[in-house]
XYZ file of C-alpha atoms in Angstrom:
688
model
C 32.889 -9.629 -20.702
C 30.375 -11.071 -21.886
C 28.507 -9.601 -25.573
C 25.873 -6.920 -24.467
C 22.112 -7.431 -24.613
C 19.012 -7.726 -23.242
C 19.112 -10.603 -20.141
C 15.721 -9.411 -19.250
C 14.736 -12.713 -20.440
C 16.014 -14.856 -17.950
C 13.543 -13.028 -15.212
C 10.236 -13.769 -13.378
C 9.139 -9.920 -13.396
C 6.461 -9.065 -15.319
C 7.659 -5.937 -15.531
C 10.965 -6.421 -16.455
C 9.162 -9.516 -18.994
C 7.529 -6.360 -20.393
C 10.948 -4.771 -21.858
C 13.011 -7.774 -22.653
C 12.639 -7.452 -26.468
C 13.725 -3.776 -26.279
C 16.326 -3.050 -28.892
C 18.097 -1.491 -26.080
C 20.855 -3.889 -23.563
C 19.106 -3.972 -20.375
C 20.671 -5.374 -17.829
C 19.196 -6.996 -14.653
C 20.594 -4.456 -11.545
C 23.549 -6.825 -10.349
C 26.831 -7.106 -9.529
C 26.898 -7.743 -12.961
C 25.661 -4.440 -14.794
C 28.285 -2.589 -12.165
C 31.094 -4.645 -13.641
C 30.602 -3.825 -16.545
C 30.346 -0.849 -16.395
C 33.179 -0.322 -14.949
C 35.479 -2.749 -17.414
C 33.478 0.484 -20.142
C 34.529 2.867 -18.481
C 30.593 3.893 -18.943
C 27.664 5.505 -16.223
C 24.309 3.568 -15.516
C 21.839 4.639 -17.360
C 18.666 2.888 -14.270
C 15.754 2.278 -15.453
C 12.871 1.624 -12.537
C 8.415 1.763 -13.381
C 6.317 -0.984 -12.642
C 3.965 -3.781 -14.708
C 0.597 -1.340 -14.045
C 2.370 1.875 -14.572
C 1.072 3.989 -17.437
C 3.940 6.591 -18.126
C 6.439 3.794 -17.859
C 4.505 2.195 -21.031
C 4.584 5.597 -22.732
C 8.069 6.340 -22.196
C 9.006 2.313 -23.387
C 6.512 2.631 -26.813
C 8.690 6.200 -27.442
C 11.901 5.535 -26.646
C 12.828 2.011 -25.404
C 11.610 0.539 -27.855
C 13.268 2.793 -30.114
C 15.775 1.511 -32.857
C 17.348 5.324 -33.085
C 17.261 6.446 -29.690
C 18.048 2.663 -27.849
C 21.384 2.701 -29.958
C 22.302 5.838 -28.615
C 22.121 4.055 -25.160
C 24.196 1.303 -25.409
C 26.421 3.460 -26.744
C 26.226 5.826 -23.589
C 25.549 4.160 -21.055
C 25.215 0.345 -19.116
C 21.307 0.109 -18.710
C 20.291 -1.258 -15.660
C 16.194 -2.441 -15.245
C 14.240 -2.395 -11.782
C 10.725 -3.508 -11.342
C 10.168 -1.483 -8.267
C 7.463 -3.532 -6.784
C 10.605 -6.574 -6.680
C 13.228 -3.928 -4.859
C 11.750 -1.085 -3.274
C 15.049 -0.180 -1.851
C 16.586 0.695 -4.739
C 13.625 2.395 -5.529
C 13.439 4.058 -2.214
C 17.312 4.671 -2.380
C 17.464 6.848 -5.359
C 13.878 7.843 -5.141
C 15.660 10.211 -2.108
C 18.218 11.572 -4.504
C 16.016 12.823 -6.900
C 14.006 14.424 -4.353
C 17.287 15.724 -3.078
C 18.375 16.997 -7.122
C 14.938 19.449 -6.468
C 12.151 17.037 -8.502
C 9.221 15.680 -8.376
C 9.994 11.860 -7.499
C 7.747 8.791 -9.280
C 7.932 6.367 -12.335
C 9.234 5.854 -14.328
C 12.360 6.698 -12.644
C 15.896 7.039 -14.598
C 18.983 7.581 -13.419
C 22.103 8.601 -13.888
C 25.481 6.919 -11.202
C 28.541 6.285 -12.106
C 30.021 2.487 -12.155
C 29.841 2.540 -7.879
C 26.609 3.123 -8.375
C 26.100 6.291 -6.722
C 23.329 8.890 -8.304
C 24.573 11.872 -9.372
C 22.178 13.520 -11.900
C 18.153 12.219 -12.897
C 14.124 12.386 -13.684
C 11.431 10.537 -14.635
C 10.025 10.103 -17.530
C 11.413 12.316 -21.153
C 9.482 12.197 -23.931
C 11.095 11.593 -27.696
C 11.637 15.225 -28.873
C 10.844 18.384 -26.423
C 7.648 18.664 -24.503
C 5.560 19.943 -22.334
C 8.398 22.042 -21.119
C 10.438 18.237 -20.554
C 13.397 17.747 -22.394
C 13.601 15.117 -25.381
C 14.693 12.236 -24.468
C 18.402 11.851 -26.487
C 19.793 14.919 -26.353
C 19.908 13.676 -22.737
C 21.669 10.947 -22.980
C 24.238 13.310 -25.255
C 23.974 15.768 -22.601
C 24.497 14.086 -19.216
C 27.806 12.071 -21.861
C 29.310 14.594 -22.662
C 29.077 15.806 -18.571
C 30.168 12.787 -17.277
C 33.340 13.021 -20.646
C 34.429 16.114 -19.655
C 33.450 17.280 -16.278
C 34.604 14.513 -14.014
C 34.850 16.837 -11.180
C 31.523 18.006 -11.339
C 29.404 14.515 -11.324
C 32.112 13.679 -8.729
C 31.213 17.724 -6.649
C 27.261 15.339 -7.807
C 28.003 12.398 -6.795
C 29.376 13.920 -3.318
C 26.798 15.503 -1.949
C 23.911 13.781 -2.836
C 25.680 10.632 -0.819
C 26.581 12.859 2.205
C 22.310 14.048 1.498
C 21.305 10.379 1.613
C 22.966 9.053 4.436
C 21.472 12.226 6.575
C 18.476 11.028 5.561
C 18.895 7.329 6.786
C 20.052 9.717 10.171
C 17.442 9.026 12.653
C 15.731 12.321 15.341
C 15.629 11.088 17.884
C 13.379 12.047 21.098
C 12.349 12.244 24.402
C 9.087 10.846 23.258
C 5.154 10.887 22.095
C 2.097 11.348 23.528
C -1.407 11.560 22.788
C -1.476 15.114 22.854
C 0.789 15.676 20.136
C -1.006 12.821 18.432
C -4.255 15.899 18.776
C -2.156 18.417 17.191
C -0.405 17.172 14.478
C -4.640 16.325 14.015
C -5.626 19.227 13.131
C -3.202 20.472 11.562
C -3.562 18.139 9.002
C -7.262 18.865 9.431
C -6.148 21.482 7.629
C -5.449 20.442 4.182
C -8.493 18.025 3.127
C -10.703 19.484 0.785
C -13.454 20.233 2.602
C -16.190 18.940 -1.237
C -14.073 17.039 -2.827
C -12.115 15.127 0.542
C -9.465 14.704 -0.183
C -5.226 16.461 1.624
C -5.044 19.290 -1.575
C -5.665 19.032 -4.917
C -4.549 17.058 -7.998
C -3.226 14.804 -7.620
C -4.997 12.674 -5.144
C -4.021 9.974 -3.463
C -5.800 7.960 -0.995
C -3.122 8.476 2.191
C -4.537 5.979 4.115
C -3.096 6.461 6.800
C -3.235 10.413 7.239
C -7.586 9.464 7.202
C -6.905 6.590 9.636
C -5.243 9.474 11.673
C -8.129 10.936 12.233
C -10.421 9.582 12.346
C -8.842 8.452 15.781
C -8.442 12.176 15.714
C -12.927 11.760 15.928
C -13.238 9.159 17.933
C -10.560 9.853 21.495
C -11.660 14.306 20.879
C -15.214 14.533 19.424
C -13.762 17.075 16.784
C -16.622 17.233 13.672
C -14.260 18.148 11.448
C -11.885 15.300 11.349
C -15.687 12.809 11.056
C -16.669 14.927 8.668
C -13.530 15.080 6.853
C -12.968 11.303 6.562
C -16.623 10.426 5.677
C -16.347 13.317 2.794
C -13.613 11.770 1.517
C -14.643 8.622 1.542
C -17.972 8.488 -0.045
C -15.901 11.095 -2.769
C -13.345 8.187 -3.490
C -16.689 6.072 -3.608
C -18.537 7.629 -5.436
C -16.134 8.737 -8.052
C -14.151 6.845 -11.142
C -11.785 6.435 -9.122
C -14.122 3.803 -7.956
C -14.452 0.282 -10.588
C -18.551 0.486 -10.193
C -18.725 -2.411 -11.872
C -15.899 -5.387 -10.748
C -15.311 -2.825 -7.694
C -11.360 -1.975 -6.310
C -10.180 1.174 -5.926
C -7.654 2.487 -9.223
C -3.641 3.665 -7.499
C -4.688 7.770 -8.111
C -6.690 10.255 -8.895
C -5.835 13.061 -11.746
C -7.783 15.423 -10.435
C -9.659 17.033 -7.277
C -13.237 15.810 -7.817
C -11.814 11.681 -8.091
C -13.472 11.219 -11.772
C -10.554 10.365 -13.065
C -8.142 7.830 -11.739
C -4.604 7.003 -13.520
C -6.300 3.596 -14.238
C -4.483 0.322 -12.025
C -5.212 -1.138 -9.563
C -2.402 -2.339 -6.406
C -3.126 -4.734 -4.449
C -1.775 -2.867 -1.805
C -4.259 0.797 -1.850
C -6.652 -2.061 -2.104
C -6.553 -3.391 1.043
C -5.868 0.080 3.016
C -8.479 1.152 1.847
C -10.326 -2.478 3.015
C -9.453 -2.068 6.227
C -10.358 2.052 6.797
C -14.123 1.324 5.223
C -14.992 -1.198 8.087
C -12.938 0.997 10.475
C -15.556 3.724 10.133
C -18.337 2.179 9.380
C -18.105 -0.015 12.413
C -18.676 3.689 13.909
C -21.592 5.132 10.655
C -22.442 2.129 9.310
C -23.319 3.875 6.492
C -24.209 0.988 3.784
C -22.073 2.424 0.795
C -19.029 1.414 3.413
C -20.375 -1.822 3.217
C -21.004 -1.647 -0.720
C -17.758 -0.939 -1.053
C -15.766 -3.232 0.774
C -17.644 -6.553 -0.060
C -17.729 -5.188 -4.082
C -13.697 -4.744 -2.980
C -12.770 -8.071 -1.311
C -14.768 -9.271 -4.433
C -12.619 -8.424 -7.083
C -10.060 -9.197 -4.594
C -10.531 -13.349 -4.841
C -12.061 -12.794 -8.203
C -9.247 -11.942 -9.349
C -6.047 -10.864 -7.452
C -5.590 -14.422 -6.132
C -2.122 -15.932 -7.751
C -2.048 -19.523 -9.668
C -5.906 -20.295 -7.824
C -6.736 -23.576 -8.094
C -3.300 -24.820 -8.382
C -1.336 -26.493 -5.074
C 0.852 -23.704 -4.492
C -1.644 -20.902 -5.129
C -3.202 -18.627 -2.316
C -0.620 -15.429 -2.525
C -2.990 -12.292 -3.563
C -1.453 -11.181 -7.075
C 0.001 -7.009 -7.329
C -1.218 -5.232 -10.080
C -4.193 -4.969 -12.612
C -2.261 -2.218 -15.254
C -3.417 0.340 -15.900
C -3.397 -0.475 -20.050
C -5.084 -2.250 -22.382
C -4.685 -2.621 -26.607
C -2.241 0.220 -26.337
C -4.452 2.097 -24.405
C -4.998 3.589 -20.995
C -8.147 3.083 -19.506
C -9.793 0.987 -22.753
C -10.609 -1.822 -20.501
C -12.471 0.463 -18.522
C -14.621 3.682 -20.126
C -17.348 3.043 -21.939
C -19.506 4.869 -25.056
C -22.944 5.971 -25.356
C -24.072 4.316 -27.833
C -22.745 0.624 -25.778
C -24.669 1.479 -23.011
C -27.606 2.160 -25.253
C -27.074 -1.127 -27.072
C -26.431 -3.274 -23.699
C -29.528 -1.715 -21.356
C -32.379 -0.316 -23.845
C -34.845 0.779 -22.289
C -33.558 1.210 -19.543
C -30.318 3.240 -20.380
C -31.776 6.182 -19.287
C -32.259 4.980 -16.307
C -28.766 3.991 -15.672
C -26.787 6.850 -17.382
C -27.946 9.208 -15.306
C -27.135 7.263 -12.078
C -23.672 7.031 -13.638
C -23.244 10.160 -15.691
C -23.191 8.539 -19.569
C -23.697 11.554 -21.143
C -23.227 11.776 -25.196
C -20.412 13.803 -24.763
C -18.457 11.813 -21.868
C -16.720 12.836 -19.769
C -13.602 11.794 -20.268
C -11.636 11.684 -23.304
C -15.118 11.938 -25.530
C -15.621 8.321 -23.122
C -16.977 7.644 -19.671
C -16.252 7.072 -16.838
C -18.913 6.049 -14.169
C -19.605 7.398 -11.504
C -21.707 8.501 -8.896
C -20.458 11.621 -7.633
C -23.291 14.007 -9.966
C -25.595 11.499 -8.173
C -24.393 9.600 -4.949
C -26.855 9.745 -2.989
C -28.807 6.156 -2.750
C -32.084 5.746 -4.231
C -34.942 3.836 -2.830
C -33.918 -0.430 -2.550
C -35.967 -0.875 -5.355
C -34.143 1.867 -7.024
C -30.504 0.656 -6.579
C -31.185 -2.591 -6.704
C -32.314 -2.410 -10.771
C -29.272 -0.409 -10.736
C -27.246 -3.234 -9.766
C -29.146 -5.301 -12.508
C -27.912 -3.438 -14.760
C -23.949 -2.754 -13.767
C -24.040 -6.765 -13.812
C -25.674 -6.531 -17.703
C -22.634 -4.753 -17.969
C -20.403 -6.608 -16.460
C -21.160 -9.545 -18.275
C -20.258 -7.280 -21.556
C -16.906 -6.015 -19.823
C -15.420 -9.890 -19.501
C -15.293 -9.647 -23.699
C -13.121 -6.561 -23.240
C -9.258 -6.616 -23.908
C -8.445 -7.182 -20.340
C -5.647 -5.011 -18.670
C -2.192 -7.084 -18.691
C -2.003 -8.546 -14.885
C 1.488 -9.328 -12.303
C 0.394 -12.273 -10.254
C 4.333 -12.336 -8.536
C 3.983 -12.423 -5.061
C 4.896 -9.957 -2.945
C 5.171 -10.749 1.221
C 5.080 -6.872 2.780
C 1.489 -6.325 -0.410
C -0.264 -10.039 1.064
C 1.067 -9.022 4.651
C -1.837 -5.374 4.185
C -4.163 -7.799 2.825
C -4.853 -11.166 5.100
C -4.651 -8.670 7.643
C -6.900 -6.975 6.355
C -9.472 -10.386 4.908
C -8.884 -11.216 8.078
C -10.145 -8.123 10.251
C -12.845 -7.695 7.973
C -14.661 -11.124 7.913
C -15.024 -11.030 11.246
C -16.942 -7.487 11.203
C -18.670 -8.531 8.043
C -19.144 -11.924 9.633
C -17.839 -13.173 6.597
C -15.900 -16.961 7.411
C -14.715 -17.579 3.874
C -12.732 -14.589 4.369
C -11.033 -15.556 6.111
C -10.088 -18.667 5.527
C -8.460 -16.686 2.681
C -6.340 -14.660 4.356
C -5.276 -17.754 6.226
C -4.589 -19.878 2.699
C -2.357 -15.985 1.629
C -0.349 -16.383 4.700
C 0.219 -20.619 4.761
C 1.575 -19.541 1.783
C 4.012 -16.855 2.046
C 4.340 -18.864 5.588
C 5.240 -22.270 3.056
C 6.787 -20.977 -0.232
C 8.661 -17.310 0.938
C 9.981 -17.642 3.527
C 13.697 -19.785 5.497
C 14.026 -21.286 7.276
C 15.349 -19.628 9.498
C 12.261 -16.981 9.870
C 14.049 -14.734 7.477
C 11.568 -13.531 4.045
C 11.567 -13.903 0.344
C 10.731 -10.504 -1.052
C 8.894 -11.679 -3.946
C 7.729 -14.846 -5.186
C 5.997 -15.695 -8.847
C 6.016 -19.039 -10.639
C 7.591 -21.029 -8.630
C 11.291 -19.380 -7.932
C 11.817 -16.699 -5.117
C 13.731 -13.379 -5.951
C 15.240 -10.671 -3.621
C 16.472 -11.479 0.040
C 12.665 -9.476 2.690
C 12.690 -6.185 3.729
C 11.530 -4.963 7.108
C 8.875 -3.928 5.629
C 8.186 -7.717 4.424
C 9.291 -8.559 7.494
C 6.288 -6.228 9.361
C 4.088 -6.433 7.232
C 2.825 -10.641 7.133
C 4.013 -10.308 11.437
C 0.582 -8.182 10.915
C -0.715 -10.604 9.568
C -0.009 -13.657 12.028
C -2.017 -11.055 15.021
C -4.888 -10.050 13.146
C -4.848 -13.310 12.128
C -4.732 -14.946 14.912
C -6.973 -12.298 16.621
C -10.087 -13.504 14.679
C -9.447 -17.657 15.219
C -7.559 -17.240 18.379
C -4.924 -19.507 16.459
C -2.027 -20.058 19.052
C 0.607 -21.048 16.421
C 0.273 -17.442 14.704
C 0.870 -15.584 17.274
C 4.455 -18.054 17.770
C 5.351 -16.948 14.137
C 4.771 -13.713 15.013
C 7.379 -13.832 17.104
C 9.431 -15.476 15.133
C 9.953 -12.790 11.782
C 9.505 -9.858 14.442
C 12.745 -11.463 16.028
C 14.179 -11.986 12.835
C 13.523 -8.176 12.520
C 15.043 -7.399 15.871
C 17.745 -9.675 14.845
C 18.449 -8.434 10.477
C 17.082 -4.636 10.873
C 17.452 -3.263 14.034
C 19.863 -0.469 14.795
C 22.234 -0.706 17.767
C 23.568 2.073 17.900
C 21.360 4.453 16.769
C 17.887 2.465 16.905
C 15.201 1.632 14.889
C 14.796 -0.461 11.754
C 16.904 -0.286 8.538
C 14.752 -1.256 5.274
C 17.551 -3.063 4.388
C 18.935 -6.247 6.284
C 22.350 -6.222 7.429
C 24.466 -8.347 4.761
C 21.965 -6.762 1.452
C 25.938 -5.899 0.220
C 24.222 -4.218 -3.041
C 23.411 -0.542 -1.910
C 24.490 2.583 -1.568
C 23.632 3.666 1.650
C 21.198 1.505 3.729
C 17.454 3.610 4.191
C 15.936 4.192 7.892
C 13.600 6.655 8.559
C 9.395 6.272 9.938
C 7.587 7.458 7.094
C 4.717 6.321 4.814
C 4.908 5.786 1.048
C 2.781 3.583 -1.419
C 2.873 1.725 1.637
C 3.185 2.181 5.813
C 6.422 2.427 6.927
C 8.324 -0.875 8.629
C 9.304 1.441 11.038
C 5.632 1.580 12.025
C 4.293 -1.627 11.175
C 6.881 -2.308 14.145
C 5.795 -0.505 17.069
C 2.525 -2.355 16.854
C 3.847 -6.211 16.080
C 6.088 -5.047 19.226
C 2.947 -3.184 20.785
C 0.574 -6.058 19.922
C 3.223 -8.645 20.504
C 3.608 -7.318 24.561
C -0.232 -6.606 24.533
C -1.149 -10.216 23.638
C 1.299 -12.413 25.652
C 2.462 -9.601 28.797
C 6.351 -10.232 28.057
C 7.985 -7.028 28.586
C 10.943 -7.246 26.546
C 8.135 -6.510 23.840
C 6.790 -2.366 25.680
C 10.952 -2.314 25.448
C 12.149 -2.519 22.205
C 8.560 -0.891 21.375
C 9.267 2.318 24.161
C 13.073 1.750 22.347
C 11.458 2.348 18.641
C 9.235 5.099 20.028
C 12.352 7.445 20.819
C 14.226 6.560 17.808
C 12.240 8.235 16.051
C 10.884 10.880 18.640
C 11.813 14.370 16.950
C 10.299 13.457 13.787
C 6.866 14.830 14.484
C 7.831 17.888 14.955
C 10.234 19.032 11.889
C 7.411 16.550 9.138
C 4.603 15.003 10.552
C 2.629 14.376 7.422
C 4.058 10.932 6.717
C 4.271 10.205 9.814
C 0.401 8.172 10.506
C 1.565 4.796 10.560
C 3.483 5.177 13.502
C 2.030 7.722 15.221
C -1.572 5.448 14.798
C 1.243 2.959 16.320
C 2.524 5.422 18.984
C -1.965 5.185 20.312
C -2.056 2.180 20.814
C 1.307 1.294 22.717
C -0.643 4.397 25.139
C -4.464 3.550 24.939
C -5.307 0.119 23.879
C -7.823 -1.851 24.580
C -7.093 -5.114 25.641
C -10.540 -7.396 25.349
C -10.266 -11.012 25.927
C -13.123 -13.361 24.811
C -13.186 -16.217 27.155
C -14.616 -19.497 25.377
C -15.388 -22.125 22.856
C -14.818 -21.076 19.973
C -18.028 -23.164 17.903
C -20.420 -22.201 20.747
C -23.311 -19.584 20.412
C -22.290 -17.391 23.671
C -18.659 -17.149 22.486
C -20.169 -15.549 18.735
C -22.619 -13.412 20.353
C -19.598 -11.139 22.422
C -16.361 -11.746 19.923
C -19.324 -10.150 17.548
C -19.877 -7.169 20.534
C -16.094 -6.880 19.925
C -15.933 -6.989 16.749
C -19.800 -4.413 16.027
C -17.239 -1.523 18.493
C -15.601 0.737 16.452
C -11.433 0.363 19.132
C -8.906 1.074 16.230
C -6.591 0.594 19.299
C -8.456 -2.892 20.619
C -6.021 -6.137 20.739
C -8.347 -9.431 20.636
C -7.875 -12.317 23.130
C -9.973 -15.266 22.026
C -9.235 -17.655 25.105
C -10.072 -21.316 24.307
C -11.086 -23.311 26.822
C -7.588 -25.669 28.490
C -6.162 -22.507 27.684
C -4.872 -19.644 29.474
C -3.208 -16.356 29.467
C -0.401 -16.265 30.866
C 0.983 -14.878 33.861
C 2.137 -11.014 32.508
C -1.511 -10.303 30.510
C -3.707 -8.365 32.866
C -6.557 -10.646 32.695
C -4.261 -13.461 33.794
C -6.162 -16.904 35.717
C -9.264 -15.073 34.044
C -12.299 -17.423 32.406
C -15.113 -18.530 31.929
C -17.716 -18.148 34.418
C -19.716 -21.057 35.522
C -19.093 -22.668 32.451
C -20.534 -19.428 30.309
C -18.412 -17.515 27.661
C -17.257 -14.671 29.432
C -15.500 -11.004 28.019
C -13.111 -9.274 29.860
C -12.163 -5.488 29.275
C -8.385 -3.886 29.870
C -7.428 -0.431 29.737
C -4.182 0.712 31.782
C -3.444 -2.476 32.145
C -6.537 -3.453 33.960
C -9.782 -5.225 33.659
C -13.301 -5.653 34.504
C -15.596 -7.969 35.982
C -16.269 -11.047 33.709
C -18.785 -9.585 31.854
C -21.304 -12.475 29.824
C -23.987 -10.495 28.260
C -23.452 -9.088 24.913
C -25.041 -5.933 25.752
C -23.685 -4.771 28.442
C -19.961 -5.931 26.786
C -20.546 -3.467 23.910
C -22.131 -0.925 26.614
C -18.410 -1.193 27.933
C -17.284 -0.572 24.958
C -18.249 1.923 24.108
C -17.891 4.285 27.214
C -14.477 5.577 26.335
C -15.149 5.975 22.757
C -15.150 9.624 22.585
C -14.106 12.260 25.147
C -16.349 15.273 24.752
C -14.417 18.978 23.250
C -12.738 21.045 25.977
C -15.241 23.441 26.075
C -13.932 26.565 24.473
């Protein structure tokens, strides 16, 4: 066995590289670490975090950089560091184990394992000495090590109980199916959890919960329930005017520490912003709220300006993962302002800006100001808003001279899939071809640089190096991205690519015994359990996303095999909503797609004005279950499609609207098409 040392300098993950100079003898996750633990008779200390995580940085500075604490770690444990963004499978298993121990999950995750990878105790952040009701980390280290050596029976009891429980969590709960009435019942229950004043679910801390917010919006579309509509509009308005939004550079932080959306943890994640771009676009289609359009445009601007990995290089085009919360060792320092700074930069305009953005001499957070418009959310006149935009530009330029937060530029296939789909759809809705082009570049990057010849995706790419075979989430999110690009470009090769990625999911991830997809592939051998569920986490559920992919493949191709697989997937998790529907939003939203899709076929030359006018009518409609099939001259719809055999009319572009596998007569007038698409948009609620 090689001499112990910190081995993270050989990694590519920015998070792991942040820890390469710790005096801790960190090892990456892998067989070598567990072999060392067995050889030395030591337990494993597993530490999981990510590059943009503020409390991960705090624990690193307080404990992992401390020579005395590091010496204890090296003496008592084999220490393994994991980037949760690179290994979401590892993170999910041990977060679940922590939950089974009755503790709240989060990052940094600190778990103690046997040399076989079996968890027996853990927590999250531990301070270097006892404070805030938490034990000091040295005391934890000594106590866990002593228990491991002196009370092996207790460790065995814990590991056995946790392993059994983890295997039970991976067992799906099948059911006969899920109908739309159940979706309405779920929405009626969930809307009661929304803060009626500030929006969002519950109290502090508050996360965007985009899947749930979309579920409520869909419920309003189906039933006309005004409380569902109000919950969505309030939530998005308060978030978009709060401090969780970067009013100078665009983009949303990961969550708010308070119930008013004022104080965020300042890290910006690609996945949050992808989901919010998509949701804001959906809600804007019905509300036409200029605030929502502005936030989409500004957030896309931030993505294309700051989140393209290796821009300008031949391999550029993929989207980077995160921006850190910290700079110069302080959380939020890059983003906050003092009254003196604003006054110096804006002069006689400072008072006007301060009134709009809550800037005071005392500040609203730790003596500084987080820019927000919560106290003055209503827009001013066009002239007033134009003047504020000029002032924001001055501050934005000045902010550019500050030390920037850390940038995690690794490209993750699943997160890129989310952003590709969001940009493609938003680009079509807001008539921004550059957004669609950016989505296509990222799609081509992943397809070219991150998949094997057999169509299997890798999860992570950085600096020319691939790491970690893909999970279900990678296959599902990129298949969804391919279909989104097809719907806005008509490029049939995207459908073929989606087929291949879906076929890989079936071959490598499907459970042939109980149904449903595992998170990890059949040949993944370094985990104690194969997770399987339909629950959303920070990103949408892989099983929920796959349900949408299967439904769209069936609707676009007319091939019944995709429908049968979708039905089997619904059945595999059909018993879950009756037990705990809260984390199932993506799955439930795609159940609606499967049952209530609105299929629109637009046949015509994509460069022709009449085709463009029909497509604009489609993209302007608020249809969460829209499945669009562009048909170019010389191509035909597949035989199984309900509009098979239909095309242009008298040389003019024509549209067909299909519901429940029955299609309308051809429509050539954009206004008539818009009216037809509105017919089933809102079903009035039943009389009391």
